[in-house]
Amino acid sequence: MTANTPPKTPVSLLGLGAMGAALARTWLAAGHPLTVWNRTPARAEALAAEGAKAADSAAGAVAAGGLVVVCLLDDESVGAALDGVDLAGRDLVNLTTTTPAQARARAAWVEERGARYLDGGIMAVPPMIGVSEAGGYVFYSGSRELFELHRAALAVPAGTEYVGEDAGFAALHDVALLSGMYGMFAGAAHAFALIRREDVDPVSFAPLLADWLAAMAQGVHGTAARLKSGDYTEDVVSNLAMQVAGTPTFLATAEGQGVSPELLRPYFELMRRRLDVGSGDEDLTGVVDLLLR
């Protein structure tokens, strides 16, 4: 470090599971002074051998640095780790997976104790951390001032995406994207089940399925535009009436292949319900409104 190089932000990290350990190693590699704590001391000791300082307690880790990053199992674990810890004057970034409501409540809890709060949703798996070309990133929400202050340190493990002052928005974006992912996996599981007992090589089939899903994924832009405009008939290529009329073929094919339709049938039922209350000239956008309670 030269005289013109600003010192690296000290980081205190609570939680050294697979993700926490990956985060720790990227900050160490980037030259950030790092204090670590884990409920199982052996994990902290392993990081100490690599240059981190192991704290004896969560309170000790929090006291060691102004930027405190928490990456634990769940919100209950966060509360247990920080119970009775003096947070006054600290900047706390919570990368624990929680619900939006839990994030908002935790933000208020932290701020009542004199600290500033950022919530984070990690869109990556541990091997992607510290590998910029892997494309991993973290959603952040809460104090914009806090985000801007620590942006450089937060960008070391993965890209950053600030999504708003509402502390629950990082968790909301995280779960929304992952929900879309699981819907895609459900469709892929059904597709593989259809060919499972046939003389179709799944390895040869996979590129066809992947390319098709990638092409169809572009439809989310049209859905977003229609939700914003309120006109569900705008630029529709395959209308709802036509798609509902085709669903018996999918169900009959599943039956013929000895495949349960349980992953498809609920969505098909929503499509039919929307046709009953909407317009056959719409696309599938109206299904979104049926999910709201």
PDB file of C-alpha atoms in Angstrom:
ATOM      1  CA  MET A   1       0.000   0.000   0.000  1.00  0.00           C
ATOM      2  CA  THR A   2       1.419   3.392  -1.001  1.00  0.00           C
ATOM      3  CA  ALA A   3       0.859   6.732   0.721  1.00  0.00           C
ATOM      4  CA  ASN A   4      -1.883   7.530  -1.824  1.00  0.00           C
ATOM      5  CA  THR A   5      -3.717   4.243  -1.414  1.00  0.00           C
ATOM      6  CA  PRO A   6      -6.651   4.419   1.015  1.00  0.00           C
ATOM      7  CA  PRO A   7      -6.599   1.761   3.721  1.00  0.00           C
ATOM      8  CA  LYS A   8      -8.881  -1.216   3.221  1.00  0.00           C
ATOM      9  CA  THR A   9     -12.035  -1.275   5.319  1.00  0.00           C
ATOM     10  CA  PRO A  10     -11.769  -3.646   8.300  1.00  0.00           C
ATOM     11  CA  VAL A  11     -14.517  -6.261   8.165  1.00  0.00           C
ATOM     12  CA  SER A  12     -15.985  -8.359  10.956  1.00  0.00           C
ATOM     13  CA  LEU A  13     -17.742 -11.468   9.694  1.00  0.00           C
ATOM     14  CA  LEU A  14     -20.149 -13.540  11.769  1.00  0.00           C
ATOM     15  CA  GLY A  15     -20.825 -16.966  10.296  1.00  0.00           C
ATOM     16  CA  LEU A  16     -18.373 -19.286   8.570  1.00  0.00           C
ATOM     17  CA  GLY A  17     -20.489 -21.839   6.785  1.00  0.00           C
ATOM     18  CA  ALA A  18     -19.725 -22.561   3.142  1.00  0.00           C
ATOM     19  CA  MET A  19     -20.843 -19.104   2.034  1.00  0.00           C
ATOM     20  CA  GLY A  20     -19.319 -17.261   4.972  1.00  0.00           C
ATOM     21  CA  ALA A  21     -15.947 -18.965   4.498  1.00  0.00           C
ATOM     22  CA  ALA A  22     -15.973 -18.064   0.802  1.00  0.00           C
ATOM     23  CA  LEU A  23     -16.735 -14.436   1.650  1.00  0.00           C
ATOM     24  CA  ALA A  24     -13.982 -14.404   4.263  1.00  0.00           C
ATOM     25  CA  ARG A  25     -11.335 -15.652   1.871  1.00  0.00           C
ATOM     26  CA  THR A  26     -12.129 -13.034  -0.763  1.00  0.00           C
ATOM     27  CA  TRP A  27     -11.797 -10.200   1.741  1.00  0.00           C
ATOM     28  CA  LEU A  28      -8.539 -11.656   3.020  1.00  0.00           C
ATOM     29  CA  ALA A  29      -7.195 -12.003  -0.520  1.00  0.00           C
ATOM     30  CA  ALA A  30      -8.105  -8.387  -1.227  1.00  0.00           C
ATOM     31  CA  GLY A  31      -6.188  -7.188   1.816  1.00  0.00           C
ATOM     32  CA  HIS A  32      -9.057  -6.286   4.135  1.00  0.00           C
ATOM     33  CA  PRO A  33      -8.296  -6.695   7.843  1.00  0.00           C
ATOM     34  CA  LEU A  34     -10.752  -9.434   8.831  1.00  0.00           C
ATOM     35  CA  THR A  35     -12.114 -10.544  12.178  1.00  0.00           C
ATOM     36  CA  VAL A  36     -14.223 -13.706  12.158  1.00  0.00           C
ATOM     37  CA  TRP A  37     -16.537 -15.465  14.566  1.00  0.00           C
ATOM     38  CA  ASN A  38     -18.390 -18.720  14.297  1.00  0.00           C
ATOM     39  CA  ARG A  39     -20.425 -20.657  16.837  1.00  0.00           C
ATOM     40  CA  THR A  40     -18.145 -23.632  16.046  1.00  0.00           C
ATOM     41  CA  PRO A  41     -14.676 -22.217  16.902  1.00  0.00           C
ATOM     42  CA  ALA A  42     -12.766 -24.655  14.677  1.00  0.00           C
ATOM     43  CA  ARG A  43     -14.030 -22.889  11.557  1.00  0.00           C
ATOM     44  CA  ALA A  44     -12.739 -19.548  12.832  1.00  0.00           C
ATOM     45  CA  GLU A  45      -9.411 -21.139  13.681  1.00  0.00           C
ATOM     46  CA  ALA A  46      -9.057 -22.372  10.098  1.00  0.00           C
ATOM     47  CA  LEU A  47      -9.506 -18.801   8.824  1.00  0.00           C
ATOM     48  CA  ALA A  48      -7.096 -17.496  11.462  1.00  0.00           C
ATOM     49  CA  ALA A  49      -4.434 -19.709   9.920  1.00  0.00           C
ATOM     50  CA  GLU A  50      -5.026 -17.827   6.670  1.00  0.00           C
ATOM     51  CA  GLY A  51      -4.644 -14.358   8.193  1.00  0.00           C
ATOM     52  CA  ALA A  52      -7.941 -13.546   9.874  1.00  0.00           C
ATOM     53  CA  LYS A  53      -8.306 -12.672  13.528  1.00  0.00           C
ATOM     54  CA  ALA A  54     -10.591 -15.095  15.364  1.00  0.00           C
ATOM     55  CA  ALA A  55     -12.872 -13.487  17.934  1.00  0.00           C
ATOM     56  CA  ASP A  56     -13.911 -15.381  21.055  1.00  0.00           C
ATOM     57  CA  SER A  57     -17.487 -14.129  20.809  1.00  0.00           C
ATOM     58  CA  ALA A  58     -19.892 -12.399  18.476  1.00  0.00           C
ATOM     59  CA  ALA A  59     -19.604  -9.330  20.694  1.00  0.00           C
ATOM     60  CA  GLY A  60     -15.844  -9.373  20.282  1.00  0.00           C
ATOM     61  CA  ALA A  61     -16.146  -9.578  16.503  1.00  0.00           C
ATOM     62  CA  VAL A  62     -18.630  -6.707  16.405  1.00  0.00           C
ATOM     63  CA  ALA A  63     -16.376  -4.573  18.582  1.00  0.00           C
ATOM     64  CA  ALA A  64     -13.408  -5.161  16.281  1.00  0.00           C
ATOM     65  CA  GLY A  65     -14.636  -3.232  13.257  1.00  0.00           C
ATOM     66  CA  GLY A  66     -17.148  -0.717  12.012  1.00  0.00           C
ATOM     67  CA  LEU A  67     -18.378  -2.893   9.116  1.00  0.00           C
ATOM     68  CA  VAL A  68     -20.049  -5.992  10.485  1.00  0.00           C
ATOM     69  CA  VAL A  69     -21.259  -8.635   8.029  1.00  0.00           C
ATOM     70  CA  VAL A  70     -23.590 -11.390   9.216  1.00  0.00           C
ATOM     71  CA  CYS A  71     -24.043 -14.598   7.210  1.00  0.00           C
ATOM     72  CA  LEU A  72     -25.860 -17.112   9.383  1.00  0.00           C
ATOM     73  CA  LEU A  73     -28.444 -19.858   8.961  1.00  0.00           C
ATOM     74  CA  ASP A  74     -31.617 -17.832   9.463  1.00  0.00           C
ATOM     75  CA  ASP A  75     -33.086 -14.760  11.146  1.00  0.00           C
ATOM     76  CA  GLU A  76     -33.434 -16.581  14.470  1.00  0.00           C
ATOM     77  CA  SER A  77     -29.686 -17.302  14.379  1.00  0.00           C
ATOM     78  CA  VAL A  78     -28.982 -13.616  13.763  1.00  0.00           C
ATOM     79  CA  GLY A  79     -31.061 -12.613  16.769  1.00  0.00           C
ATOM     80  CA  ALA A  80     -29.356 -15.209  18.966  1.00  0.00           C
ATOM     81  CA  ALA A  81     -25.849 -14.173  17.874  1.00  0.00           C
ATOM     82  CA  LEU A  82     -26.467 -10.457  18.404  1.00  0.00           C
ATOM     83  CA  ASP A  83     -28.540 -10.711  21.571  1.00  0.00           C
ATOM     84  CA  GLY A  84     -27.011  -8.380  24.152  1.00  0.00           C
ATOM     85  CA  VAL A  85     -24.234  -7.228  21.772  1.00  0.00           C
ATOM     86  CA  ASP A  86     -23.468  -3.498  21.729  1.00  0.00           C
ATOM     87  CA  LEU A  87     -24.197  -2.401  18.161  1.00  0.00           C
ATOM     88  CA  ALA A  88     -24.009   1.352  18.730  1.00  0.00           C
ATOM     89  CA  GLY A  89     -22.125   3.088  15.952  1.00  0.00           C
ATOM     90  CA  ARG A  90     -21.715  -0.053  13.871  1.00  0.00           C
ATOM     91  CA  ASP A  91     -22.668  -0.636  10.253  1.00  0.00           C
ATOM     92  CA  LEU A  92     -24.366  -4.010   9.977  1.00  0.00           C
ATOM     93  CA  VAL A  93     -24.830  -5.837   6.670  1.00  0.00           C
ATOM     94  CA  ASN A  94     -27.029  -8.909   6.975  1.00  0.00           C
ATOM     95  CA  LEU A  95     -26.472 -11.480   4.223  1.00  0.00           C
ATOM     96  CA  THR A  96     -28.582 -14.132   5.940  1.00  0.00           C
ATOM     97  CA  THR A  97     -31.449 -15.488   3.840  1.00  0.00           C
ATOM     98  CA  THR A  98     -34.715 -14.201   5.318  1.00  0.00           C
ATOM     99  CA  THR A  99     -38.192 -13.109   4.307  1.00  0.00           C
ATOM    100  CA  PRO A 100     -38.860  -9.444   3.434  1.00  0.00           C
ATOM    101  CA  ALA A 101     -40.849  -9.062   6.670  1.00  0.00           C
ATOM    102  CA  GLN A 102     -37.989 -10.482   8.734  1.00  0.00           C
ATOM    103  CA  ALA A 103     -35.522  -8.129   7.031  1.00  0.00           C
ATOM    104  CA  ARG A 104     -37.690  -5.097   7.821  1.00  0.00           C
ATOM    105  CA  ALA A 105     -38.100  -6.158  11.430  1.00  0.00           C
ATOM    106  CA  ARG A 106     -34.374  -6.838  11.777  1.00  0.00           C
ATOM    107  CA  ALA A 107     -33.574  -3.416  10.309  1.00  0.00           C
ATOM    108  CA  ALA A 108     -35.762  -1.733  12.936  1.00  0.00           C
ATOM    109  CA  TRP A 109     -34.221  -3.926  15.664  1.00  0.00           C
ATOM    110  CA  VAL A 110     -30.676  -2.953  14.618  1.00  0.00           C
ATOM    111  CA  GLU A 111     -31.485   0.749  14.235  1.00  0.00           C
ATOM    112  CA  GLU A 112     -33.081   0.827  17.707  1.00  0.00           C
ATOM    113  CA  ARG A 113     -29.678  -0.259  18.986  1.00  0.00           C
ATOM    114  CA  GLY A 114     -27.871   2.666  17.361  1.00  0.00           C
ATOM    115  CA  ALA A 115     -26.521   0.929  14.249  1.00  0.00           C
ATOM    116  CA  ARG A 116     -27.123   1.345  10.535  1.00  0.00           C
ATOM    117  CA  TYR A 117     -28.493  -1.570   8.522  1.00  0.00           C
ATOM    118  CA  LEU A 118     -28.241  -3.067   5.067  1.00  0.00           C
ATOM    119  CA  ASP A 119     -29.924  -6.278   4.055  1.00  0.00           C
ATOM    120  CA  GLY A 120     -28.484  -8.524   1.351  1.00  0.00           C
ATOM    121  CA  GLY A 121     -29.667 -11.338  -0.871  1.00  0.00           C
ATOM    122  CA  ILE A 122     -26.843 -13.395  -2.365  1.00  0.00           C
ATOM    123  CA  MET A 123     -27.479 -14.499  -5.940  1.00  0.00           C
ATOM    124  CA  ALA A 124     -24.583 -16.940  -6.070  1.00  0.00           C
ATOM    125  CA  VAL A 125     -23.337 -20.219  -4.673  1.00  0.00           C
ATOM    126  CA  PRO A 126     -20.045 -20.377  -2.736  1.00  0.00           C
ATOM    127  CA  PRO A 127     -17.822 -21.385  -5.718  1.00  0.00           C
ATOM    128  CA  MET A 128     -18.938 -18.189  -7.506  1.00  0.00           C
ATOM    129  CA  ILE A 129     -17.767 -15.900  -4.695  1.00  0.00           C
ATOM    130  CA  GLY A 130     -14.626 -13.988  -5.616  1.00  0.00           C
ATOM    131  CA  VAL A 131     -14.848 -15.122  -9.255  1.00  0.00           C
ATOM    132  CA  SER A 132     -16.004 -12.053 -11.169  1.00  0.00           C
ATOM    133  CA  GLU A 133     -16.543 -13.911 -14.431  1.00  0.00           C
ATOM    134  CA  ALA A 134     -18.984 -16.277 -12.696  1.00  0.00           C
ATOM    135  CA  GLY A 135     -21.575 -13.514 -12.658  1.00  0.00           C
ATOM    136  CA  GLY A 136     -22.625 -13.756  -9.026  1.00  0.00           C
ATOM    137  CA  TYR A 137     -23.976 -10.679  -7.290  1.00  0.00           C
ATOM    138  CA  VAL A 138     -25.728  -9.537  -4.144  1.00  0.00           C
ATOM    139  CA  PHE A 139     -28.926  -7.528  -3.847  1.00  0.00           C
ATOM    140  CA  TYR A 140     -28.700  -4.802  -1.189  1.00  0.00           C
ATOM    141  CA  SER A 141     -31.477  -2.756   0.373  1.00  0.00           C
ATOM    142  CA  GLY A 142     -31.753  -0.362   3.271  1.00  0.00           C
ATOM    143  CA  SER A 143     -29.591   2.688   3.923  1.00  0.00           C
ATOM    144  CA  ARG A 144     -28.311   4.024   0.605  1.00  0.00           C
ATOM    145  CA  GLU A 145     -25.749   6.102   2.477  1.00  0.00           C
ATOM    146  CA  LEU A 146     -24.404   2.962   4.095  1.00  0.00           C
ATOM    147  CA  PHE A 147     -24.343   1.117   0.784  1.00  0.00           C
ATOM    148  CA  GLU A 148     -22.399   3.893  -0.934  1.00  0.00           C
ATOM    149  CA  LEU A 149     -19.965   4.172   1.970  1.00  0.00           C
ATOM    150  CA  HIS A 150     -19.058   0.475   1.850  1.00  0.00           C
ATOM    151  CA  ARG A 151     -19.698  -0.241  -1.823  1.00  0.00           C
ATOM    152  CA  ALA A 152     -16.022  -0.976  -2.571  1.00  0.00           C
ATOM    153  CA  ALA A 153     -15.693  -3.516   0.248  1.00  0.00           C
ATOM    154  CA  LEU A 154     -19.047  -5.125  -0.544  1.00  0.00           C
ATOM    155  CA  ALA A 155     -18.081  -5.484  -4.204  1.00  0.00           C
ATOM    156  CA  VAL A 156     -15.022  -7.612  -3.379  1.00  0.00           C
ATOM    157  CA  PRO A 157     -16.818 -10.980  -3.056  1.00  0.00           C
ATOM    158  CA  ALA A 158     -19.434 -10.412  -5.784  1.00  0.00           C
ATOM    159  CA  GLY A 159     -21.178  -7.745  -7.820  1.00  0.00           C
ATOM    160  CA  THR A 160     -23.578  -5.386  -6.077  1.00  0.00           C
ATOM    161  CA  GLU A 161     -27.143  -4.419  -6.992  1.00  0.00           C
ATOM    162  CA  TYR A 162     -28.828  -1.803  -4.791  1.00  0.00           C
ATOM    163  CA  VAL A 163     -32.630  -2.153  -4.971  1.00  0.00           C
ATOM    164  CA  GLY A 164     -34.013   0.455  -2.595  1.00  0.00           C
ATOM    165  CA  GLU A 165     -34.299   2.039   0.830  1.00  0.00           C
ATOM    166  CA  ASP A 166     -36.914  -0.509   1.927  1.00  0.00           C
ATOM    167  CA  ALA A 167     -34.858  -3.037   3.893  1.00  0.00           C
ATOM    168  CA  GLY A 168     -37.096  -5.877   2.711  1.00  0.00           C
ATOM    169  CA  PHE A 169     -36.442  -5.372  -0.993  1.00  0.00           C
ATOM    170  CA  ALA A 170     -33.198  -7.389  -1.166  1.00  0.00           C
ATOM    171  CA  ALA A 171     -34.926 -10.442   0.316  1.00  0.00           C
ATOM    172  CA  LEU A 172     -37.942  -9.842  -1.923  1.00  0.00           C
ATOM    173  CA  HIS A 173     -35.813  -9.737  -5.083  1.00  0.00           C
ATOM    174  CA  ASP A 174     -33.823 -12.763  -3.920  1.00  0.00           C
ATOM    175  CA  VAL A 175     -36.879 -14.937  -3.289  1.00  0.00           C
ATOM    176  CA  ALA A 176     -38.683 -13.697  -6.394  1.00  0.00           C
ATOM    177  CA  LEU A 177     -35.800 -14.714  -8.656  1.00  0.00           C
ATOM    178  CA  LEU A 178     -35.325 -18.026  -6.903  1.00  0.00           C
ATOM    179  CA  SER A 179     -39.055 -18.729  -7.159  1.00  0.00           C
ATOM    180  CA  GLY A 180     -38.808 -18.224 -10.904  1.00  0.00           C
ATOM    181  CA  MET A 181     -35.841 -20.587 -10.930  1.00  0.00           C
ATOM    182  CA  TYR A 182     -37.769 -23.328  -9.130  1.00  0.00           C
ATOM    183  CA  GLY A 183     -40.651 -22.924 -11.560  1.00  0.00           C
ATOM    184  CA  MET A 184     -38.197 -23.458 -14.403  1.00  0.00           C
ATOM    185  CA  PHE A 185     -36.723 -26.515 -12.654  1.00  0.00           C
ATOM    186  CA  ALA A 186     -40.242 -27.897 -12.228  1.00  0.00           C
ATOM    187  CA  GLY A 187     -40.892 -27.585 -15.954  1.00  0.00           C
ATOM    188  CA  ALA A 188     -37.548 -29.171 -16.746  1.00  0.00           C
ATOM    189  CA  ALA A 189     -38.277 -32.058 -14.375  1.00  0.00           C
ATOM    190  CA  HIS A 190     -41.582 -32.724 -16.159  1.00  0.00           C
ATOM    191  CA  ALA A 191     -39.877 -32.555 -19.550  1.00  0.00           C
ATOM    192  CA  PHE A 192     -37.227 -35.101 -18.532  1.00  0.00           C
ATOM    193  CA  ALA A 193     -39.886 -37.338 -16.992  1.00  0.00           C
ATOM    194  CA  LEU A 194     -41.731 -37.444 -20.331  1.00  0.00           C
ATOM    195  CA  ILE A 195     -38.697 -38.881 -22.117  1.00  0.00           C
ATOM    196  CA  ARG A 196     -37.417 -40.944 -19.200  1.00  0.00           C
ATOM    197  CA  ARG A 197     -38.767 -44.335 -20.367  1.00  0.00           C
ATOM    198  CA  GLU A 198     -38.163 -43.722 -24.062  1.00  0.00           C
ATOM    199  CA  ASP A 199     -35.099 -44.309 -26.219  1.00  0.00           C
ATOM    200  CA  VAL A 200     -34.186 -40.625 -25.979  1.00  0.00           C
ATOM    201  CA  ASP A 201     -30.741 -39.690 -24.705  1.00  0.00           C
ATOM    202  CA  PRO A 202     -31.229 -37.112 -21.918  1.00  0.00           C
ATOM    203  CA  VAL A 203     -27.777 -35.681 -22.591  1.00  0.00           C
ATOM    204  CA  SER A 204     -28.709 -35.025 -26.224  1.00  0.00           C
ATOM    205  CA  PHE A 205     -32.106 -33.691 -25.164  1.00  0.00           C
ATOM    206  CA  ALA A 206     -30.666 -31.254 -22.612  1.00  0.00           C
ATOM    207  CA  PRO A 207     -29.290 -28.659 -25.085  1.00  0.00           C
ATOM    208  CA  LEU A 208     -32.655 -28.556 -26.863  1.00  0.00           C
ATOM    209  CA  LEU A 209     -34.416 -27.953 -23.559  1.00  0.00           C
ATOM    210  CA  ALA A 210     -31.895 -25.370 -22.361  1.00  0.00           C
ATOM    211  CA  ASP A 211     -32.048 -23.384 -25.591  1.00  0.00           C
ATOM    212  CA  TRP A 212     -35.853 -23.501 -25.603  1.00  0.00           C
ATOM    213  CA  LEU A 213     -36.085 -22.289 -22.001  1.00  0.00           C
ATOM    214  CA  ALA A 214     -33.596 -19.490 -22.701  1.00  0.00           C
ATOM    215  CA  ALA A 215     -35.635 -18.353 -25.698  1.00  0.00           C
ATOM    216  CA  MET A 216     -38.928 -18.501 -23.776  1.00  0.00           C
ATOM    217  CA  ALA A 217     -37.414 -16.624 -20.830  1.00  0.00           C
ATOM    218  CA  GLN A 218     -37.380 -13.489 -22.967  1.00  0.00           C
ATOM    219  CA  GLY A 219     -41.139 -13.447 -22.568  1.00  0.00           C
ATOM    220  CA  VAL A 220     -40.758 -11.977 -19.084  1.00  0.00           C
ATOM    221  CA  HIS A 221     -40.125  -8.576 -20.671  1.00  0.00           C
ATOM    222  CA  GLY A 222     -43.503  -8.655 -22.380  1.00  0.00           C
ATOM    223  CA  THR A 223     -45.187  -9.760 -19.158  1.00  0.00           C
ATOM    224  CA  ALA A 224     -43.575  -6.881 -17.292  1.00  0.00           C
ATOM    225  CA  ALA A 225     -44.657  -4.375 -19.931  1.00  0.00           C
ATOM    226  CA  ARG A 226     -48.250  -5.627 -19.845  1.00  0.00           C
ATOM    227  CA  LEU A 227     -48.368  -5.574 -16.038  1.00  0.00           C
ATOM    228  CA  LYS A 228     -47.178  -1.974 -16.097  1.00  0.00           C
ATOM    229  CA  SER A 229     -49.575  -0.825 -18.819  1.00  0.00           C
ATOM    230  CA  GLY A 230     -52.543  -2.874 -17.603  1.00  0.00           C
ATOM    231  CA  ASP A 231     -53.283  -3.978 -21.172  1.00  0.00           C
ATOM    232  CA  TYR A 232     -52.910  -7.754 -21.183  1.00  0.00           C
ATOM    233  CA  THR A 233     -53.766  -7.987 -24.888  1.00  0.00           C
ATOM    234  CA  GLU A 234     -50.804  -5.854 -25.982  1.00  0.00           C
ATOM    235  CA  ASP A 235     -48.479  -7.527 -28.526  1.00  0.00           C
ATOM    236  CA  VAL A 236     -49.841 -11.006 -27.770  1.00  0.00           C
ATOM    237  CA  VAL A 237     -48.540 -13.787 -30.032  1.00  0.00           C
ATOM    238  CA  SER A 238     -50.158 -16.871 -28.462  1.00  0.00           C
ATOM    239  CA  ASN A 239     -53.429 -15.897 -26.824  1.00  0.00           C
ATOM    240  CA  LEU A 240     -54.913 -17.383 -23.697  1.00  0.00           C
ATOM    241  CA  ALA A 241     -57.853 -19.065 -25.407  1.00  0.00           C
ATOM    242  CA  MET A 242     -55.552 -20.936 -27.776  1.00  0.00           C
ATOM    243  CA  GLN A 243     -53.197 -21.995 -24.986  1.00  0.00           C
ATOM    244  CA  VAL A 244     -56.001 -23.228 -22.737  1.00  0.00           C
ATOM    245  CA  ALA A 245     -57.421 -25.242 -25.637  1.00  0.00           C
ATOM    246  CA  GLY A 246     -54.038 -26.961 -25.971  1.00  0.00           C
ATOM    247  CA  THR A 247     -53.659 -28.028 -22.344  1.00  0.00           C
ATOM    248  CA  PRO A 248     -55.546 -31.349 -22.704  1.00  0.00           C
ATOM    249  CA  THR A 249     -52.830 -32.513 -25.105  1.00  0.00           C
ATOM    250  CA  PHE A 250     -50.165 -31.960 -22.446  1.00  0.00           C
ATOM    251  CA  LEU A 251     -52.179 -33.796 -19.818  1.00  0.00           C
ATOM    252  CA  ALA A 252     -52.967 -36.672 -22.181  1.00  0.00           C
ATOM    253  CA  THR A 253     -49.294 -36.964 -23.134  1.00  0.00           C
ATOM    254  CA  ALA A 254     -48.315 -37.127 -19.458  1.00  0.00           C
ATOM    255  CA  GLU A 255     -50.936 -39.830 -18.918  1.00  0.00           C
ATOM    256  CA  GLY A 256     -49.694 -41.786 -21.927  1.00  0.00           C
ATOM    257  CA  GLN A 257     -46.092 -41.562 -20.753  1.00  0.00           C
ATOM    258  CA  GLY A 258     -46.957 -42.624 -17.213  1.00  0.00           C
ATOM    259  CA  VAL A 259     -45.966 -39.218 -15.820  1.00  0.00           C
ATOM    260  CA  SER A 260     -47.775 -37.404 -13.018  1.00  0.00           C
ATOM    261  CA  PRO A 261     -49.210 -34.039 -14.171  1.00  0.00           C
ATOM    262  CA  GLU A 262     -48.863 -32.575 -10.656  1.00  0.00           C
ATOM    263  CA  LEU A 263     -46.282 -29.982 -11.723  1.00  0.00           C
ATOM    264  CA  LEU A 264     -48.343 -28.735 -14.667  1.00  0.00           C
ATOM    265  CA  ARG A 265     -51.953 -29.092 -13.587  1.00  0.00           C
ATOM    266  CA  PRO A 266     -52.048 -26.207 -11.053  1.00  0.00           C
ATOM    267  CA  TYR A 267     -50.771 -23.752 -13.656  1.00  0.00           C
ATOM    268  CA  PHE A 268     -53.187 -25.056 -16.283  1.00  0.00           C
ATOM    269  CA  GLU A 269     -56.023 -24.596 -13.798  1.00  0.00           C
ATOM    270  CA  LEU A 270     -54.972 -20.986 -13.244  1.00  0.00           C
ATOM    271  CA  MET A 271     -54.911 -20.444 -17.002  1.00  0.00           C
ATOM    272  CA  ARG A 272     -58.477 -21.755 -17.280  1.00  0.00           C
ATOM    273  CA  ARG A 273     -59.642 -19.612 -14.367  1.00  0.00           C
ATOM    274  CA  ARG A 274     -58.170 -16.542 -15.999  1.00  0.00           C
ATOM    275  CA  LEU A 275     -59.932 -17.368 -19.246  1.00  0.00           C
ATOM    276  CA  ASP A 276     -63.201 -17.509 -17.301  1.00  0.00           C
ATOM    277  CA  VAL A 277     -62.756 -13.995 -15.848  1.00  0.00           C
ATOM    278  CA  GLY A 278     -60.560 -12.326 -18.448  1.00  0.00           C
ATOM    279  CA  SER A 279     -60.260 -12.243 -22.209  1.00  0.00           C
ATOM    280  CA  GLY A 280     -59.242 -14.990 -24.581  1.00  0.00           C
ATOM    281  CA  ASP A 281     -57.210 -12.368 -26.442  1.00  0.00           C
ATOM    282  CA  GLU A 282     -54.879 -11.912 -23.477  1.00  0.00           C
ATOM    283  CA  ASP A 283     -51.669 -13.800 -23.013  1.00  0.00           C
ATOM    284  CA  LEU A 284     -50.744 -15.450 -19.705  1.00  0.00           C
ATOM    285  CA  THR A 285     -50.083 -12.216 -17.797  1.00  0.00           C
ATOM    286  CA  GLY A 286     -53.417 -12.300 -15.981  1.00  0.00           C
ATOM    287  CA  VAL A 287     -52.373 -15.406 -14.065  1.00  0.00           C
ATOM    288  CA  VAL A 288     -50.202 -13.067 -11.962  1.00  0.00           C
ATOM    289  CA  ASP A 289     -53.314 -11.318 -10.643  1.00  0.00           C
ATOM    290  CA  LEU A 290     -54.953 -14.616  -9.715  1.00  0.00           C
ATOM    291  CA  LEU A 291     -52.059 -15.386  -7.394  1.00  0.00           C
ATOM    292  CA  LEU A 292     -52.659 -12.245  -5.306  1.00  0.00           C
ATOM    293  CA  ARG A 293     -54.701 -12.858  -2.150  1.00  0.00           C
TER     294      ARG A 293
END
